[in-house]
Coordinates of C-alpha atoms in Angstrom, one line a residue:
E1 CA -4.6 6.7 8.5
F2 CA -6.1 4.2 6.1
S3 CA -5.4 3.7 2.4
M4 CA -8.7 5.2 1.3
D5 CA -10.7 3.9 -1.6
E6 CA -12.0 6.4 -4.2
A7 CA -15.3 6.0 -2.5
D8 CA -13.8 8.1 0.3
A9 CA -12.3 10.7 -2.0
H10 CA -14.5 13.6 -1.0
V11 CA -15.0 12.6 2.7
P12 CA -12.4 15.0 4.2
H13 CA -14.0 18.2 2.7
Q14 CA -17.5 16.9 3.2
L15 CA -17.0 16.6 6.9
A16 CA -15.1 19.9 6.9
N17 CA -13.3 19.2 10.1
L18 CA -12.0 22.7 10.6
S19 CA -8.4 23.4 11.3
S20 CA -7.9 25.2 14.5
A21 CA -5.8 27.9 12.8
G22 CA -5.7 31.4 14.3
A23 CA -5.8 34.8 12.6
D24 CA -2.1 34.6 11.8
H25 CA -2.8 32.8 8.5
G26 CA -2.4 34.6 5.1
L27 CA -5.6 34.3 3.1
V28 CA -6.1 34.6 -0.7
T29 CA -8.3 37.5 -1.5
A30 CA -10.3 38.3 -4.6
A31 CA -7.5 40.6 -5.7
A32 CA -5.3 37.6 -6.3
G33 CA -7.4 36.6 -9.3
S34 CA -5.9 33.1 -9.5
L35 CA -9.1 31.2 -8.6
D36 CA -12.5 31.1 -10.1
S37 CA -15.3 32.4 -7.9
S38 CA -18.5 30.4 -7.6
S39 CA -21.7 31.7 -9.2
A40 CA -24.1 34.1 -7.5
D41 CA -25.7 32.8 -4.4
D42 CA -29.1 31.7 -5.8
G43 CA -29.6 29.0 -3.2
S44 CA -28.8 26.2 -5.6
R45 CA -25.0 26.0 -4.8
P46 CA -23.6 23.0 -2.7
R47 CA -23.4 23.9 0.9
R48 CA -21.4 22.6 3.9
F49 CA -22.1 23.0 7.6
A50 CA -19.8 22.7 10.5
E51 CA -20.0 19.5 12.6
V52 CA -17.5 20.6 15.2
I53 CA -16.7 23.8 17.1
K54 CA -13.5 25.4 15.8
S55 CA -12.0 28.9 15.3
C56 CA -12.6 30.7 12.0
P57 CA -9.2 31.4 10.4
V58 CA -10.4 34.7 9.1
C59 CA -12.1 36.4 12.0
S60 CA -10.8 34.2 14.9
T61 CA -14.3 33.9 16.3
S62 CA -16.0 30.5 17.0
V63 CA -17.6 28.5 14.2
N64 CA -20.5 26.7 15.9
V65 CA -22.0 23.4 14.9
G66 CA -24.5 24.0 12.1
D67 CA -22.9 27.2 10.8
E68 CA -22.4 27.4 7.1
I69 CA -18.7 27.1 6.2
Y70 CA -16.5 27.6 3.2
P71 CA -12.8 27.0 2.5
V72 CA -10.3 29.9 2.3
R73 CA -6.8 29.7 0.9
N74 CA -4.0 29.3 3.5
C75 CA -0.8 31.0 2.5
V76 CA 2.8 30.5 3.5
V77 CA 3.5 34.1 4.4
P78 CA 1.0 35.5 7.0
A79 CA -1.0 38.6 6.4
D80 CA -2.7 40.9 8.8
P81 CA -5.8 39.2 10.3
C82 CA -9.2 40.0 8.9
P83 CA -11.1 42.0 11.4
S84 CA -14.0 40.4 13.3
S85 CA -16.3 42.9 11.6
A86 CA -15.9 40.7 8.5
V87 CA -18.8 38.6 9.7
D88 CA -21.0 41.7 10.2
D89 CA -23.0 43.5 7.5
G90 CA -20.9 46.6 7.8
P91 CA -17.9 47.4 5.6
A92 CA -14.7 45.4 6.4
E93 CA -11.5 47.2 7.3
T94 CA -8.6 47.2 4.9
V95 CA -6.6 44.0 4.9
N96 CA -2.9 44.1 3.8
P97 CA -2.7 41.9 0.8
P98 CA -0.8 38.7 1.6
R99 CA 2.0 37.1 -0.4
F100 CA 1.1 33.6 -1.5
V101 CA 2.6 30.8 -3.5
T102 CA 1.7 31.0 -7.2
D103 CA 2.6 27.5 -8.3
E104 CA 0.2 27.7 -11.2
S105 CA -2.1 24.7 -11.4
D106 CA -1.5 23.4 -7.9
D107 CA -2.3 26.8 -6.4
Q108 CA -5.9 26.5 -7.5
V109 CA -6.6 23.0 -6.3
Y110 CA -8.2 22.2 -2.9
H111 CA -5.9 20.6 -0.4
K112 CA -6.7 20.2 3.3
K113 CA -3.3 21.7 4.2
R114 CA -3.6 24.7 1.9
W115 CA -7.3 25.5 2.5
L116 CA -8.9 26.2 5.8
W117 CA -12.6 26.2 6.6
G118 CA -14.2 29.3 8.1
H119 CA -17.5 31.2 8.1
Y120 CA -19.1 31.4 4.7
A121 CA -19.6 35.2 5.3
C122 CA -15.9 35.6 5.9
A123 CA -15.0 33.7 2.8
A124 CA -17.5 35.8 0.8
K125 CA -16.0 39.1 2.1
L126 CA -12.5 37.9 1.0
G127 CA -13.9 37.1 -2.4
G128 CA -15.5 40.5 -2.9
G129 CA -19.0 39.3 -2.2
V130 CA -18.7 35.7 -3.6
P131 CA -16.4 33.1 -2.1
I132 CA -13.4 32.0 -4.1
R133 CA -14.2 28.4 -5.3
P134 CA -11.2 26.0 -5.2
V135 CA -10.7 23.4 -7.9
C136 CA -11.8 19.8 -7.2
P137 CA -8.5 17.8 -6.7
Y138 CA -9.9 14.7 -8.4
F139 CA -11.1 16.6 -11.4
H140 CA -7.8 18.4 -11.6
R141 CA -5.8 15.1 -11.4
R142 CA -8.0 12.8 -13.5
G143 CA -10.3 15.1 -15.6
S144 CA -13.4 13.5 -14.1
C145 CA -15.3 13.5 -10.8
A146 CA -18.0 11.1 -9.6
Y147 CA -20.0 14.0 -8.2
G148 CA -20.3 15.7 -11.6
D149 CA -22.2 19.0 -11.5
T150 CA -23.2 18.5 -7.9
C151 CA -19.5 18.6 -6.7
F152 CA -18.8 21.3 -4.1
F153 CA -15.7 22.3 -5.9
A154 CA -15.0 23.8 -9.3
H155 CA -14.4 21.7 -12.5
P156 CA -12.7 24.2 -15.0
P157 CA -11.5 22.5 -18.1
S158 CA -8.7 25.0 -18.3
T159 CA -7.2 23.5 -15.2
I160 CA -6.7 20.1 -16.9
D161 CA -5.2 21.8 -20.0
A162 CA -2.8 23.8 -17.9
Q163 CA -1.7 20.7 -16.0
Q164 CA -1.1 18.6 -19.1
G165 CA 0.8 21.4 -20.8
S166 CA 3.2 21.8 -17.9
R167 CA 3.8 18.1 -17.3
R168 CA 7.4 17.0 -17.7
G169 CA 8.7 13.4 -17.6
R170 CA 6.8 10.4 -16.5
K171 CA 4.0 11.0 -14.0
K172 CA 4.0 8.9 -10.8
R173 CA 0.8 6.9 -10.7
K174 CA -1.2 6.4 -7.6
N175 CA -2.8 3.1 -6.7
V176 CA -5.5 4.7 -4.5
G177 CA -9.0 3.9 -5.7
K178 CA -8.1 1.5 -8.5
V179 CA -9.6 -1.6 -6.8
G180 CA -12.9 0.3 -6.2
V181 CA -13.1 1.4 -9.8
F182 CA -12.5 -2.1 -11.1
R183 CA -15.0 -3.7 -8.7
R184 CA -17.7 -1.3 -9.7
W185 CA -17.0 -1.9 -13.4
L186 CA -17.2 -5.7 -12.8
L187 CA -20.6 -5.2 -11.1
D188 CA -21.8 -3.1 -14.0
M189 CA -20.5 -5.4 -16.7
F190 CA -21.3 -8.9 -15.3
G191 CA -23.8 -8.3 -12.5
Q192 CA -23.7 -9.4 -8.9
E193 CA -25.7 -12.5 -9.6
R194 CA -23.4 -13.8 -12.3
L195 CA -20.3 -13.1 -10.2
C196 CA -21.8 -15.2 -7.4
E197 CA -22.4 -18.3 -9.5
G198 CA -20.4 -21.5 -8.9
S199 CA -17.4 -21.1 -6.6
G200 CA -17.3 -17.4 -7.3
I201 CA -14.5 -15.3 -8.9
I202 CA -10.8 -16.1 -9.2
D203 CA -8.6 -13.1 -8.6
V204 CA -5.4 -13.9 -10.5
A205 CA -2.3 -12.3 -9.0
G206 CA -4.5 -10.6 -6.4
G207 CA -1.6 -9.6 -4.2
K208 CA -2.8 -8.9 -0.6
G209 CA -6.4 -9.7 -1.6
E210 CA -8.0 -6.2 -1.6
L211 CA -10.2 -6.8 -4.6
A212 CA -11.3 -10.2 -3.4
F213 CA -12.0 -8.8 0.1
E214 CA -14.2 -6.0 -1.2
L215 CA -16.2 -8.3 -3.5
Q216 CA -16.8 -10.7 -0.7
N217 CA -17.6 -8.2 2.0
L218 CA -19.4 -5.5 0.1
N219 CA -21.2 -7.6 -2.5
G220 CA -21.3 -11.1 -1.2
V221 CA -19.3 -12.6 -4.1
P222 CA -17.4 -15.7 -3.1
S223 CA -13.7 -15.0 -3.9
C224 CA -10.5 -16.8 -4.2
V225 CA -7.0 -15.3 -4.7
L226 CA -4.6 -17.2 -7.0
D227 CA -1.3 -15.8 -6.1
P228 CA 2.1 -17.1 -4.8
R229 CA 2.3 -14.3 -2.3
V230 CA 0.8 -14.2 1.2
V231 CA -2.7 -12.8 1.3
T232 CA -3.4 -10.6 4.3
V233 CA -6.5 -8.5 4.6
V234 CA -6.2 -7.0 8.1
E235 CA -5.7 -3.5 6.6
Y236 CA -8.9 -3.8 4.7
A237 CA -10.8 -5.2 7.6
S238 CA -9.8 -2.2 9.6
K239 CA -11.0 0.1 6.9
L240 CA -14.3 -1.8 6.8
S241 CA -14.8 -1.6 10.6
A242 CA -14.1 2.2 10.4
G243 CA -17.0 2.6 7.9
L244 CA -14.9 4.0 5.2
Y245 CA -16.3 1.9 2.4
N246 CA -19.8 3.3 2.9
R247 CA -19.2 7.0 3.5
N248 CA -19.5 8.3 -0.1
P249 CA -23.2 8.3 -1.1
V250 CA -22.2 8.3 -4.8
F251 CA -21.0 4.7 -4.6
R252 CA -23.5 3.2 -2.1
G253 CA -25.4 1.7 -4.9
Y254 CA -22.5 -0.7 -5.4
I255 CA -22.8 -2.1 -1.9
D256 CA -25.2 -4.8 -0.8
D257 CA -26.6 -3.5 2.4
A258 CA -27.4 -6.9 3.9
V259 CA -23.9 -8.2 3.1
Y260 CA -22.3 -5.0 4.3
K261 CA -24.0 -5.2 7.7
N262 CA -23.0 -8.8 8.2
A263 CA -19.4 -8.0 7.2
I264 CA -19.2 -5.1 9.7
A265 CA -20.1 -7.6 12.5
K266 CA -17.8 -10.3 11.1
P267 CA -15.6 -9.7 8.1
A268 CA -15.2 -12.6 5.7
T269 CA -11.7 -13.6 4.3
P270 CA -11.3 -14.8 0.8
H271 CA -9.8 -18.2 -0.1
H272 CA -6.3 -18.4 -1.3
I273 CA -4.5 -20.8 -3.6
K274 CA -0.8 -20.1 -3.1
M275 CA 0.7 -20.9 -6.5
F276 CA 1.8 -19.2 -9.8
L277 CA -0.6 -19.2 -12.8
T278 CA 1.5 -20.5 -15.7
Q279 CA 0.7 -22.4 -18.8
N280 CA 1.4 -25.6 -16.9
T281 CA -1.1 -24.5 -14.3
V282 CA -3.7 -24.0 -17.0
D283 CA -3.0 -27.4 -18.4
W284 CA -3.4 -28.9 -14.9
V285 CA -6.8 -27.3 -14.4
L286 CA -7.9 -28.5 -17.9
G287 CA -6.8 -32.0 -17.1
K288 CA -3.3 -32.4 -18.7
V289 CA 0.3 -31.3 -18.1
D290 CA 2.8 -31.4 -21.0
G291 CA 0.4 -33.3 -23.1
E292 CA 0.0 -36.2 -20.6
P293 CA -2.8 -36.9 -18.2
A294 CA -2.1 -34.9 -15.0
N295 CA -1.2 -36.3 -11.7
D296 CA -3.4 -33.8 -9.8
K297 CA -1.9 -34.2 -6.4
S298 CA 1.8 -34.3 -7.3
F299 CA 1.5 -31.3 -9.6
F300 CA -0.4 -29.3 -7.0
Q301 CA 2.1 -30.1 -4.3
E302 CA 5.1 -29.2 -6.5
A303 CA 3.4 -25.9 -7.5
M304 CA 2.8 -25.0 -3.9
R305 CA 6.4 -25.7 -2.9
G306 CA 7.7 -23.7 -5.9
A307 CA 5.7 -20.7 -4.8
T308 CA 6.9 -20.9 -1.2
G309 CA 10.6 -21.3 -2.3
K310 CA 10.8 -18.2 -4.4
V311 CA 11.6 -14.7 -3.2
L312 CA 8.8 -12.5 -4.6
V313 CA 8.7 -8.8 -5.3
G314 CA 7.1 -6.8 -2.5
E315 CA 6.4 -9.8 -0.4
T316 CA 8.0 -12.6 1.5
S317 CA 6.8 -16.1 2.1
K318 CA 6.0 -15.0 5.7
V319 CA 3.7 -12.3 7.0
Q320 CA 5.5 -9.1 7.9
V321 CA 4.1 -7.1 10.8
Y322 CA 4.2 -3.6 9.3
E323 CA 5.5 -0.8 11.5
R324 CA 5.7 2.8 10.2
G325 CA 9.3 4.0 9.9
T326 CA 10.8 0.5 10.2
S327 CA 12.7 -1.0 7.3
K328 CA 11.5 -4.4 5.9
D329 CA 14.5 -6.3 7.1
R330 CA 13.8 -5.2 10.7
M331 CA 10.0 -5.9 10.7
A332 CA 8.8 -8.7 12.9
I333 CA 7.8 -11.9 11.1
L334 CA 4.9 -14.1 11.8
D335 CA 4.7 -17.7 10.6
E336 CA 2.2 -17.8 7.8
A337 CA 0.6 -21.0 9.0
T338 CA -0.4 -19.5 12.3
A339 CA -0.5 -15.8 11.6
E340 CA -3.5 -14.1 13.1
V341 CA -4.0 -10.4 13.8
D342 CA -6.9 -9.2 16.0
G343 CA -8.6 -12.6 15.4
L344 CA -8.6 -12.2 11.6
C345 CA -6.5 -14.8 9.6
P346 CA -4.7 -13.4 6.5
A347 CA -6.9 -15.7 4.2
V348 CA -8.4 -19.1 4.0
P349 CA -5.7 -21.3 2.5
I350 CA -6.7 -24.1 0.1
S351 CA -4.1 -26.9 0.6
D352 CA -6.1 -29.8 -0.8
H353 CA -5.6 -30.4 -4.5
A354 CA -9.2 -31.7 -5.1
H355 CA -10.7 -28.6 -3.4
A356 CA -8.4 -26.3 -5.4
L357 CA -9.4 -28.0 -8.7
H358 CA -13.1 -27.6 -7.8
V359 CA -12.8 -23.9 -7.0
L360 CA -10.8 -23.2 -10.2
K361 CA -13.0 -25.3 -12.5
D362 CA -16.3 -24.0 -11.1
A363 CA -15.3 -20.3 -11.1
S364 CA -17.9 -17.8 -12.3
V365 CA -15.5 -15.2 -13.8
I366 CA -11.7 -15.0 -13.9
I367 CA -10.5 -11.5 -13.1
G368 CA -7.0 -9.9 -12.9
L369 CA -6.1 -6.3 -12.0
H370 CA -2.5 -5.8 -13.2
P371 CA -1.6 -9.5 -13.1
D372 CA 1.9 -8.9 -14.6
G373 CA 3.1 -12.1 -16.3
A374 CA -0.1 -14.0 -15.5
A375 CA -2.1 -11.9 -18.0
E376 CA -1.7 -14.2 -21.0
P377 CA -2.2 -17.5 -19.0
M378 CA -5.4 -16.3 -17.4
I379 CA -6.8 -15.3 -20.8
D380 CA -5.8 -18.6 -22.4
W381 CA -7.4 -20.4 -19.4
A382 CA -10.7 -18.5 -19.8
L383 CA -10.8 -19.1 -23.5
Q384 CA -10.1 -22.8 -23.3
A385 CA -12.4 -23.3 -20.4
G386 CA -15.2 -21.2 -21.9
K387 CA -15.4 -18.8 -19.0
P388 CA -15.9 -15.0 -19.0
F389 CA -13.0 -13.0 -17.8
A390 CA -11.8 -9.4 -17.3
C391 CA -8.1 -8.6 -17.4
V392 CA -6.4 -5.2 -16.9
P393 CA -2.8 -5.9 -18.3
C394 CA 0.1 -3.9 -16.9
C395 CA 3.7 -4.9 -17.4
T396 CA 4.8 -6.1 -20.8
C397 CA 7.4 -8.5 -19.4
S398 CA 9.1 -8.7 -22.8
K399 CA 12.2 -10.4 -21.5
D400 CA 10.2 -13.1 -19.8
F401 CA 8.1 -13.7 -23.0
P402 CA 10.4 -13.2 -26.0
Q403 CA 8.3 -15.5 -28.2
R404 CA 5.4 -13.0 -28.3
R405 CA 5.0 -11.5 -31.7
L406 CA 2.6 -8.9 -33.1
N407 CA 2.7 -8.3 -36.9
G408 CA 6.1 -10.1 -36.9
K409 CA 7.6 -7.8 -34.2
A410 CA 8.4 -8.5 -30.6
V411 CA 5.8 -7.2 -28.1
R412 CA 7.6 -4.6 -26.1
S413 CA 5.1 -1.8 -25.4
Y414 CA 1.9 -1.6 -23.5
P415 CA -0.3 -0.8 -26.5
D416 CA 1.2 -3.8 -28.4
L417 CA 0.6 -6.0 -25.3
C418 CA -3.1 -5.1 -25.3
D419 CA -3.4 -5.7 -29.1
Y420 CA -1.6 -9.0 -28.7
L421 CA -3.8 -10.3 -25.9
Q422 CA -7.0 -9.0 -27.6
G423 CA -6.0 -10.7 -30.8
K424 CA -6.2 -14.1 -29.2
D425 CA -10.0 -14.2 -29.9
P426 CA -12.2 -11.9 -32.0
R427 CA -14.8 -12.0 -29.2
I428 CA -12.6 -10.2 -26.7
Q429 CA -13.6 -6.6 -26.1
R430 CA -11.8 -3.7 -24.5
A431 CA -12.8 -0.7 -22.4
T432 CA -11.1 2.1 -20.6
L433 CA -11.4 2.3 -16.8
D434 CA -11.8 5.6 -15.0
M435 CA -8.4 5.5 -13.2
E436 CA -4.8 6.5 -13.6
G437 CA -2.1 4.4 -15.1
R438 CA -2.7 1.1 -17.0
N439 CA -6.4 1.3 -17.4
I440 CA -7.3 -0.8 -20.4
V441 CA -9.5 -3.8 -19.5
L442 CA -9.9 -6.7 -21.9
F443 CA -12.9 -8.8 -21.3
L444 CA -15.2 -11.6 -22.5
R445 CA -18.8 -11.6 -21.3
S446 CA -21.0 -14.7 -20.7
G447 CA -23.2 -13.9 -23.6
D448 CA -20.2 -13.7 -26.0
I449 CA -19.1 -17.3 -25.2
I450 CA -20.2 -19.7 -27.9
S451 CA -20.7 -23.3 -26.7
R452 CA -18.5 -25.9 -28.4
R453 CA -20.1 -28.1 -31.0
P454 CA -20.6 -31.8 -29.9
D455 CA -17.9 -33.0 -32.3
E456 CA -15.4 -30.5 -30.9
S457 CA -16.0 -31.6 -27.3
K458 CA -15.0 -35.2 -28.3
Q459 CA -11.7 -34.2 -29.7

């Protein structure tokens, strides 16, 4: 129902909300041999217990609250039901072997629609004494899992190798969890205290404001989105009120408990400066436009009008009321000046030029997660203003920036773009984020910024 953060990745199988399937489901048995079994039951294995009363898909008897449960493979073609004696100590009756889908790598991976939760004893009987252990979907997809060795599911390296070997064409990248990964990296790299300094962070091309919303409501970091599109955080406020940000214990260390409790009662919305970040914007913030002293108010007003007058990809200048199954051209439109859903405004707009300049100049860290064409201006701004930054570049935008050159050649590929941007200053470092897609982050920490000499500041 919600677009879940990576922090919620393991929630569905942790709760083990059993499917009310009957005994007409086909179940993978040990004879299939396509899955790895868990190690012998020595008491150290991860365990799950039922939180609701449901029917066991193997024996059709009730699974009571507190019973130990385990997933069993649900097949497309039904097999004869496993007899109720499967939960007893006596020998189980013969079960006709089911036919099941053998789609190689995906057949081994846990999915809530392919695996059903039943009695642990039933799963053990089907596995020849030891339950068949499904592969962790996140380890399978990304090659890593935040739970590590404590994960309930298997992490076989052969699964990743098989998946990579069978891949054809360009893989579709998912955006789920990227904001959470970047937010946790920012906290590790800069620290909460540094991020909270001054007017807080500036999220360049922050889109709907998800990253800014998380930093403000989970970590108490003042945040401002610099983006020409409308910022609306109602979706993330709903996710917050549902408790989805705090459900995974692995990531609770990246949440400020006091801030989180206050946010649950009353979510905070980030500020929003509705304008493009271009080189002219950078010059305006630094005090000049086109080499001449800036007329702060007129430039700001013109930049605001320019942002509103353009048709932007994925957004309009108004707030669309999303409705599942309805095309965008038929969605209801709210006026952005008065839009309010469930008492929560889309963002706190900054329409005063002096206030906008103060927020931009006093920013603690300039950040950008896939800022498209704003990547180079934000890095130039940070370098010229002497501010730390973290930028995860994405689109090369070679047609928009034909003047970019790396070793005498046009910058047309993602690796070249990263090299080009990092080459702007020898102090810029790079790291790789634990997420799919464009995951290289270029950054400059506070300790790496060298103060200008007195004679330079006078020039």
